[in-house]
Short mmCIF file of C-alpha atoms and ligand atoms in Angstrom, two decimals:
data_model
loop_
_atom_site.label_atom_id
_atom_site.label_comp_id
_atom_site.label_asym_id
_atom_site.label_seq_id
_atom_site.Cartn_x
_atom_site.Cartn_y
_atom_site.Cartn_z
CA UNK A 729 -4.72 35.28 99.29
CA UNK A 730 -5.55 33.26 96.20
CA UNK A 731 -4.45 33.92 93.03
CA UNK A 732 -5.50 32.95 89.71
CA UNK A 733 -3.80 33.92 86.15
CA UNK A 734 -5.50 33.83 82.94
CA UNK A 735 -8.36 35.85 84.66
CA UNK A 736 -10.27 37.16 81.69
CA UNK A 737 -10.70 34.05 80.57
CA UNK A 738 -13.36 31.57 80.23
CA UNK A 739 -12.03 29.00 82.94
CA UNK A 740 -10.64 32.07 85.18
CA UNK A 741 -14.05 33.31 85.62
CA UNK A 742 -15.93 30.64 86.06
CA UNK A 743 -13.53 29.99 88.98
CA UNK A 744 -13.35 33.12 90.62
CA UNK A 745 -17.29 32.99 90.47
CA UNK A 746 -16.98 29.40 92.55
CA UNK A 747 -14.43 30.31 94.66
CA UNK A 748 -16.50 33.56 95.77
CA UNK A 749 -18.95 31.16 97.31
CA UNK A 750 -16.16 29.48 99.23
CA UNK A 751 -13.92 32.37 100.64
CA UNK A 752 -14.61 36.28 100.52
CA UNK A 753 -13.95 38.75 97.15
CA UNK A 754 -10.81 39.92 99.49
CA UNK A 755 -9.05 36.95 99.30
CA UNK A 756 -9.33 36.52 95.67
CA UNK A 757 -6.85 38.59 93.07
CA UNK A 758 -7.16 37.51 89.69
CA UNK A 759 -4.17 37.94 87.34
CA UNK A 760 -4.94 39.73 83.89
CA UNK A 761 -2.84 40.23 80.67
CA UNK A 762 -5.32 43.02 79.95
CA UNK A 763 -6.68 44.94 82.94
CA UNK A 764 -9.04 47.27 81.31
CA UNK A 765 -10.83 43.96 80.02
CA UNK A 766 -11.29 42.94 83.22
CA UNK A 767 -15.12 44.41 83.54
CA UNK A 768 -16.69 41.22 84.77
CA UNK A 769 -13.75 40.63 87.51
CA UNK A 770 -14.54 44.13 88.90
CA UNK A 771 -18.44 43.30 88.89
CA UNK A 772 -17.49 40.31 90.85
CA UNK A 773 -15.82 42.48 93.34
CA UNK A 774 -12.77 40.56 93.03
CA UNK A 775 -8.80 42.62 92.95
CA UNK A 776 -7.86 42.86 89.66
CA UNK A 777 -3.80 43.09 88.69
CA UNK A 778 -1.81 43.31 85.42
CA UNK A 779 -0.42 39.64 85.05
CA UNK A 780 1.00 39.13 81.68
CA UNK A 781 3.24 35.91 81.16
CA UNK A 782 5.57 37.47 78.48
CA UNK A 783 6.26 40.49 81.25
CA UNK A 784 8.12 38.66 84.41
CA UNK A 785 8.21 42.19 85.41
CA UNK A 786 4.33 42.18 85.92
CA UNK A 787 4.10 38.75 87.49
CA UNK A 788 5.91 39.19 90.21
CA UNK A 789 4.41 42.26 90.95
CA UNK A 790 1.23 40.92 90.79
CA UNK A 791 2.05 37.66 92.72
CA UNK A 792 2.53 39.97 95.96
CA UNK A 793 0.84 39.01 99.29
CA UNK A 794 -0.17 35.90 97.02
CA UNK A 795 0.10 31.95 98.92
CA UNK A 796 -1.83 29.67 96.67
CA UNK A 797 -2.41 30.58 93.15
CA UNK A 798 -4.27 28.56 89.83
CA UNK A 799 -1.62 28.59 87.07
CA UNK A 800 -4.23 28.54 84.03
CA UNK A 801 -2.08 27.37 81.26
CA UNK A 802 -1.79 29.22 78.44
CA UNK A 803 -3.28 29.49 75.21
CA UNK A 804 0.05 29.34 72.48
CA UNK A 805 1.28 26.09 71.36
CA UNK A 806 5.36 26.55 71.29
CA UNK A 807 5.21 29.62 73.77
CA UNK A 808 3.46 27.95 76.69
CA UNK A 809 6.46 26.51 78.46
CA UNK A 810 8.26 29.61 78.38
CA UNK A 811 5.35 31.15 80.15
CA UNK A 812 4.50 29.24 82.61
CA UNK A 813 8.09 28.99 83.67
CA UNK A 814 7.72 32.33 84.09
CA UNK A 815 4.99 32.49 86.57
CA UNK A 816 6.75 29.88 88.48
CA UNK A 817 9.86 31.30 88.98
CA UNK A 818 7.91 34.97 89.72
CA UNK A 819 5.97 32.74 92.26
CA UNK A 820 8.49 31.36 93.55
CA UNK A 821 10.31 34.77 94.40
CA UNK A 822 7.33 36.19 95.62
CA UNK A 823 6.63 33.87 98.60
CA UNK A 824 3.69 32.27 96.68
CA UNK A 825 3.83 28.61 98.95
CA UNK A 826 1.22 26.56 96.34
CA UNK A 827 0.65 26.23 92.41
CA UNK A 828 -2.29 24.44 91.21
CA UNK A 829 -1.61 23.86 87.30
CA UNK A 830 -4.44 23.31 84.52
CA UNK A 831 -2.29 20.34 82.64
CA UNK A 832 -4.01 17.57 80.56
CA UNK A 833 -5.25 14.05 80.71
CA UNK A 834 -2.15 11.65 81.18
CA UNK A 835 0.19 14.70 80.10
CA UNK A 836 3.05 11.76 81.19
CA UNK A 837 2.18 9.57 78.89
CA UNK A 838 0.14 11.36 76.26
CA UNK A 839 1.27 11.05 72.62
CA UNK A 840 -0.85 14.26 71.75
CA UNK A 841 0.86 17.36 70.23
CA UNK A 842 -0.02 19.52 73.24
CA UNK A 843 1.10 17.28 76.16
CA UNK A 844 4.64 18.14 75.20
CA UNK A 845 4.47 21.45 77.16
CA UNK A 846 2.14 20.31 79.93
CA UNK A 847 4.32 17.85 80.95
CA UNK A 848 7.84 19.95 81.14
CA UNK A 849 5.55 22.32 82.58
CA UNK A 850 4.40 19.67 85.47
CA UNK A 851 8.16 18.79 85.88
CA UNK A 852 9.35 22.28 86.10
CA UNK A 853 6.69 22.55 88.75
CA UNK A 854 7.31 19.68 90.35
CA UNK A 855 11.32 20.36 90.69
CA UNK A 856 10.48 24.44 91.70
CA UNK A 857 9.85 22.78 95.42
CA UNK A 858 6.88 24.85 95.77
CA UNK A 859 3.82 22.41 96.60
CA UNK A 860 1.85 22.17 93.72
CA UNK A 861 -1.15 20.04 92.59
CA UNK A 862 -2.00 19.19 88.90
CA UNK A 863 -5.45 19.70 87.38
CA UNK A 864 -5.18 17.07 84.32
CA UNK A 865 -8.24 18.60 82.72
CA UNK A 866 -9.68 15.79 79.97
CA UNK A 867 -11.12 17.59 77.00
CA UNK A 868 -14.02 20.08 77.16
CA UNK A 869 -17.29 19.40 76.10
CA UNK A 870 -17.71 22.74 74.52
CA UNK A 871 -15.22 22.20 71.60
CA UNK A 872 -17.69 19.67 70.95
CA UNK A 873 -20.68 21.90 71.35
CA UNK A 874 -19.06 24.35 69.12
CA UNK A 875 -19.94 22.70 66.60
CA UNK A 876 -23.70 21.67 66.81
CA UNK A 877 -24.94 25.18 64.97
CA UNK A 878 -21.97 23.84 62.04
CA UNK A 879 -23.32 20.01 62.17
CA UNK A 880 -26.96 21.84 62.22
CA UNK A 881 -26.10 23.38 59.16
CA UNK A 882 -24.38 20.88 57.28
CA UNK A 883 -26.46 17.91 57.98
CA UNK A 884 -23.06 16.34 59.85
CA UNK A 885 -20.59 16.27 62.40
CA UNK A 886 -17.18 16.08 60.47
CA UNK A 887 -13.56 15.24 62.04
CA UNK A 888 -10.91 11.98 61.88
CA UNK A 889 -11.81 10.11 65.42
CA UNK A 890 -13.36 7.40 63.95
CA UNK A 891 -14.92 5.64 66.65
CA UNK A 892 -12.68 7.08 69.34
CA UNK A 893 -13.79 8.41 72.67
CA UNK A 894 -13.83 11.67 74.16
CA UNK A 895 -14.41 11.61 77.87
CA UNK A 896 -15.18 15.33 78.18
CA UNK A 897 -16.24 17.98 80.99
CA UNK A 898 -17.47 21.42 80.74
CA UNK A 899 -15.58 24.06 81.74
CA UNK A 900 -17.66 24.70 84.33
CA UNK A 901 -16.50 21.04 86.00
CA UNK A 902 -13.33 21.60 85.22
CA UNK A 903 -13.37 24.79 87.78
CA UNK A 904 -15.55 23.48 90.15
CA UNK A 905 -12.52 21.03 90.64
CA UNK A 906 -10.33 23.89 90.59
CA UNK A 907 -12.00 25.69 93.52
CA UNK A 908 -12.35 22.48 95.44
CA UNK A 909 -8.42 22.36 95.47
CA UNK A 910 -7.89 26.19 95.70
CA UNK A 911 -10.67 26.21 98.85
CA UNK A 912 -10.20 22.86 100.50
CA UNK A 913 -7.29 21.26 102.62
CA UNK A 914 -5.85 17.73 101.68
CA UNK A 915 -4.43 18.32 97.75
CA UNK A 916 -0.88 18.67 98.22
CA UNK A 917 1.48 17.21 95.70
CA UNK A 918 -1.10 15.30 93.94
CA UNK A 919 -2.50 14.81 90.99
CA UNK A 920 -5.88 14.53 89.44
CA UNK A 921 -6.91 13.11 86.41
CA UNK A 922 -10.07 14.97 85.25
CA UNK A 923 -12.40 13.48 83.10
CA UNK A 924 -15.98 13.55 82.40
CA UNK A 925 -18.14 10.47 83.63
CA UNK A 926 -19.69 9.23 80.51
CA UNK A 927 -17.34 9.28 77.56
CA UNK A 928 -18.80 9.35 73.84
CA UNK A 929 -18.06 9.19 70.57
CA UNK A 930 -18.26 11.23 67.50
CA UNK A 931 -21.62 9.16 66.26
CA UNK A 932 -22.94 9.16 69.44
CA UNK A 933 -22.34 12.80 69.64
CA UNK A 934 -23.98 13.33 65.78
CA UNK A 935 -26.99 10.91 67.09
CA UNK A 936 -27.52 13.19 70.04
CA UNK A 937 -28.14 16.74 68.25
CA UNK A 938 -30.36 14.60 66.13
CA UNK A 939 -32.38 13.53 68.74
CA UNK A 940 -32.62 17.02 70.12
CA UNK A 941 -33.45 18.53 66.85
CA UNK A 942 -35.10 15.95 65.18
CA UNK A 943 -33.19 16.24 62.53
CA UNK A 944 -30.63 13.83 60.98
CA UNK A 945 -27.25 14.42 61.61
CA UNK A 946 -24.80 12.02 61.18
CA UNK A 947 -20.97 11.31 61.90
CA UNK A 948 -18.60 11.83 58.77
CA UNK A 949 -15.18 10.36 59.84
CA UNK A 950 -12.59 11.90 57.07
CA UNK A 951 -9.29 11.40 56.23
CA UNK A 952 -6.81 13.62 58.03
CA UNK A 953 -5.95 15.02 54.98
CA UNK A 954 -9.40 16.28 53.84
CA UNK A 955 -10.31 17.03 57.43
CA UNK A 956 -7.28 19.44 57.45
CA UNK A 957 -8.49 21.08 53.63
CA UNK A 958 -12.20 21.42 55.12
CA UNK A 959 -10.39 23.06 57.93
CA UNK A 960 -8.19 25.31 56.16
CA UNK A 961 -11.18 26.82 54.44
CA UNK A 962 -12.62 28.03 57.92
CA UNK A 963 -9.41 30.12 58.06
CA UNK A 964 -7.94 28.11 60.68
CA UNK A 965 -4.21 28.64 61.06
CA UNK A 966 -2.34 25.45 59.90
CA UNK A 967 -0.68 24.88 63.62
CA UNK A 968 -3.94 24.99 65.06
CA UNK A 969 -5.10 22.56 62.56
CA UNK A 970 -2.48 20.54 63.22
CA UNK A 971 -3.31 20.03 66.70
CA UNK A 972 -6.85 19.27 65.89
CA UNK A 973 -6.25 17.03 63.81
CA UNK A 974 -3.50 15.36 65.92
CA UNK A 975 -5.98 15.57 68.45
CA UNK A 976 -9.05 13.17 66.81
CA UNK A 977 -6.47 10.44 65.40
CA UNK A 978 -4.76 10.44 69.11
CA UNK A 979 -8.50 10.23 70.36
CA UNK A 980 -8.86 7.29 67.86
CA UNK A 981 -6.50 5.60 69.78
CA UNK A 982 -8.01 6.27 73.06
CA UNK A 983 -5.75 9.16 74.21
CA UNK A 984 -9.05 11.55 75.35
CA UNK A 985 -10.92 8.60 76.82
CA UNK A 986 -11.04 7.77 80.55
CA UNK A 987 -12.66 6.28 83.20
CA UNK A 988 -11.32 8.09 86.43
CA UNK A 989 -14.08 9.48 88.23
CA UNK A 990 -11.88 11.78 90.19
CA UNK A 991 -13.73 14.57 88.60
CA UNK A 992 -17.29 14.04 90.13
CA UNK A 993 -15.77 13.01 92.79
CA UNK A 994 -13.66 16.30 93.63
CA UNK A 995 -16.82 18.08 92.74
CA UNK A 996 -19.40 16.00 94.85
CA UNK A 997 -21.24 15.64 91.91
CA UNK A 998 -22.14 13.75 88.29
CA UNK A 999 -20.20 16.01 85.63
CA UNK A 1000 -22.94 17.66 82.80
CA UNK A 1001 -23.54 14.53 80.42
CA UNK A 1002 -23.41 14.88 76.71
CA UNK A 1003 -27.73 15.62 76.88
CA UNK A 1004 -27.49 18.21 78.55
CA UNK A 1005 -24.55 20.50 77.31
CA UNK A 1006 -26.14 20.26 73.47
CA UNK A 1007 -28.91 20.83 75.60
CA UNK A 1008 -27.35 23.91 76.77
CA UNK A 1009 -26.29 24.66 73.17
CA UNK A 1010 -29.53 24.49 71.34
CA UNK A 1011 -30.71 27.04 73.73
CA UNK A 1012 -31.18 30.55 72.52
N1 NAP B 1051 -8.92 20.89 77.64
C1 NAP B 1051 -9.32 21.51 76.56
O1 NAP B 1051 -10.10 21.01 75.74
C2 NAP B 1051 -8.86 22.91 76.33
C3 NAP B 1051 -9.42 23.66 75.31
C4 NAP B 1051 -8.99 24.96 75.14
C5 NAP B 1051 -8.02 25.49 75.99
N2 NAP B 1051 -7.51 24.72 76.97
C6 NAP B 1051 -6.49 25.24 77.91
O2 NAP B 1051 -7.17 25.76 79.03
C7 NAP B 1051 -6.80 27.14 79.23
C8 NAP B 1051 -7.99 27.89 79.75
O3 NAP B 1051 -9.07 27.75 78.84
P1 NAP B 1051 -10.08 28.95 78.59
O4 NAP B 1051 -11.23 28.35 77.93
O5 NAP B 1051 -10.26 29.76 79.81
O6 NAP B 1051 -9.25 29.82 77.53
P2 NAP B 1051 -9.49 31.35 77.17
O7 NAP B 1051 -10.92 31.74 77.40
O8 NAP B 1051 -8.93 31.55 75.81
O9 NAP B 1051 -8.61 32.12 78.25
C9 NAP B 1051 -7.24 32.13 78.20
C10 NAP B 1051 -6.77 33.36 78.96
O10 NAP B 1051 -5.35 33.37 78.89
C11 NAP B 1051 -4.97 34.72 78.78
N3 NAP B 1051 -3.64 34.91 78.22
C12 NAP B 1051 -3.23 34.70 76.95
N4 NAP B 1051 -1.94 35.07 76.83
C13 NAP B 1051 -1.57 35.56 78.03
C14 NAP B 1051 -0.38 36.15 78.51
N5 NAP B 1051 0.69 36.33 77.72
N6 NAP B 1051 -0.35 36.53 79.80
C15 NAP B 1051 -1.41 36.39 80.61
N7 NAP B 1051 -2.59 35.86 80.20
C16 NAP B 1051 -2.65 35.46 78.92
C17 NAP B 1051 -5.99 35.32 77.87
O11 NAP B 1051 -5.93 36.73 78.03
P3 NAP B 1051 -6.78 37.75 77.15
O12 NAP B 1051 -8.16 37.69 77.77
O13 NAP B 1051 -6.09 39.02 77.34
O14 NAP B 1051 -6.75 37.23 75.74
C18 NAP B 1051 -7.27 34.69 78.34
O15 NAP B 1051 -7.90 35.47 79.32
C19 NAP B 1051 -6.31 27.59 77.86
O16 NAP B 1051 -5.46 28.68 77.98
C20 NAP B 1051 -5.64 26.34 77.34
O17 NAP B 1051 -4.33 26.20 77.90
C21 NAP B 1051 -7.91 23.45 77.17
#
């Protein structure tokens, strides 16, 4: 049986819906912190159980009759180690044999706010002796195309990257290389680094809503500082700002950038360009 936590969520169910096509709805129990949310894992036809990494209690309940399972990380900056130490231990005392773990490009090396947690996470994996593989997902492209209707509206893209690179993936190649490793042989104990083929920068990204929109948008590269104030006014909570902003100067230096193709490669295809996710954006 395959397992997956973080169920609800955006990556979850984009991988249960892949791995359906690989191995039958029996096989597949997806791991929920709120079960009567779970309406489009039921559709899916798909065992649904109460999985909630601040209730060990729950896990390793839920983790029963489990072998392999997709530790999604979580979503909490400062929490997140805490949980998924959780899950491993529960999986570990529940006869779960295989972890794969959503981590982030070159967690090991990775200067970036958030890489803190993915990498004690990948070593407290790594020393649990379960067999585990690491997912090293690069950014996605969506918190790029998250902001087209905002750049639409403002006449600009805003941030601090300067001309930094963001070698990004959609979601949805992120768990097509999730289900490749969940439903194929031949993964053990490695590690992936997931990136997206073509990377781009912030004025390439500005020039390409232009050109779908005819309009002009350009790239406004601000300093941290009055990135963070424009932020604030959106409401954003200052940690979360923090991150994004830690995020653009780190991309600056060429922290989201990559040229591993191990991505389209797992998948057995190109990952969705640039074009074609503000493509996907635009769309009504
Ligand atoms: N690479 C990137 O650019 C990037 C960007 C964003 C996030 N991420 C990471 O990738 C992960 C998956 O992304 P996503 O887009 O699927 O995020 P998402 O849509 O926000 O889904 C996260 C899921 O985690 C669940 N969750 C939160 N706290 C939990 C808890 N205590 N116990 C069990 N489940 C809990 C949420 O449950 P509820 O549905 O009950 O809220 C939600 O279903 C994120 O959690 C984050 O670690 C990466």
């Amino acid at each position: 049986m395959i397992g997956i936590t973080g169920a609800n969520g955006q990556l979850g169910q984009l991988v249960i819906r892949g791995l359906l096509s690989a191995v039958p709805a029996s096989q597949i129990v997806g791991l929920v912190r709120r079960p009567a949310e779970a309406q489009a894992l039921h559709a899916m036809g798909v065992e649904v159980r109460m999985g909630d990494y601040d209730r060990p209690d729950t896990l390793k309940a839920a983790l029963r009759g489990v072998d392999k399972l997709l530790l999604i990380s979580a979503v909490q900056p400062g929490e997140r180690l805490r949980q998924h130490r959780a899950v491993i231990d529960a999986a570990k005392q529940s006869g779960v044999t295989s972890i794969a773990y959503t981590s982030m490009l070159r967690a090991d090396t990775s200067s970036m706010i958030l890489a803190r947690e993915h990498r004690e996470t990948e070593a407290y994996l790594k020393q649990s002796g379960l067999e585990y593989v690491i997912l090293r997902n690069g950014w996605y492209l969506e918190n790029h195309t998250g902001l087209v209707g905002a750049a639409i509206a403002n006449g600009a893209v805003i941030g601090s990257a300067g001309e930094g690179r963001f070698a990004s993936a959609t979601r949805a190649d992120y768990a097509a290389a999730a289900v490749k490793v969940l439903s194929s042989a031949g993964h053990a104990n490695q590690t992936y680094e997931l990136a997206g083929d073509r990377a781009f920068s912030m004025t390439e990204f500005a020039a390409e809503i232009s050109a779908q929109t005819a309009k002009h948008i350009g790239y406004t590269d601000l300093p941290p500082q009055d990135y963070a104030a424009t932020l604030s006014t959106f409401g954003l909570p200052p940690m979360i700002i923090e991150v994004v902003i830690d995020a653009d100067l780190k991309a600056q230096a060429g922290e989201l950038d990559s040229t591993s193709s191990t991505l389209s490669e797992l998948i057995g295809r190109k990952t969705t360009t640039l074009g074609e996710a503000i493509g996907a954006a635009l769309r009504p």
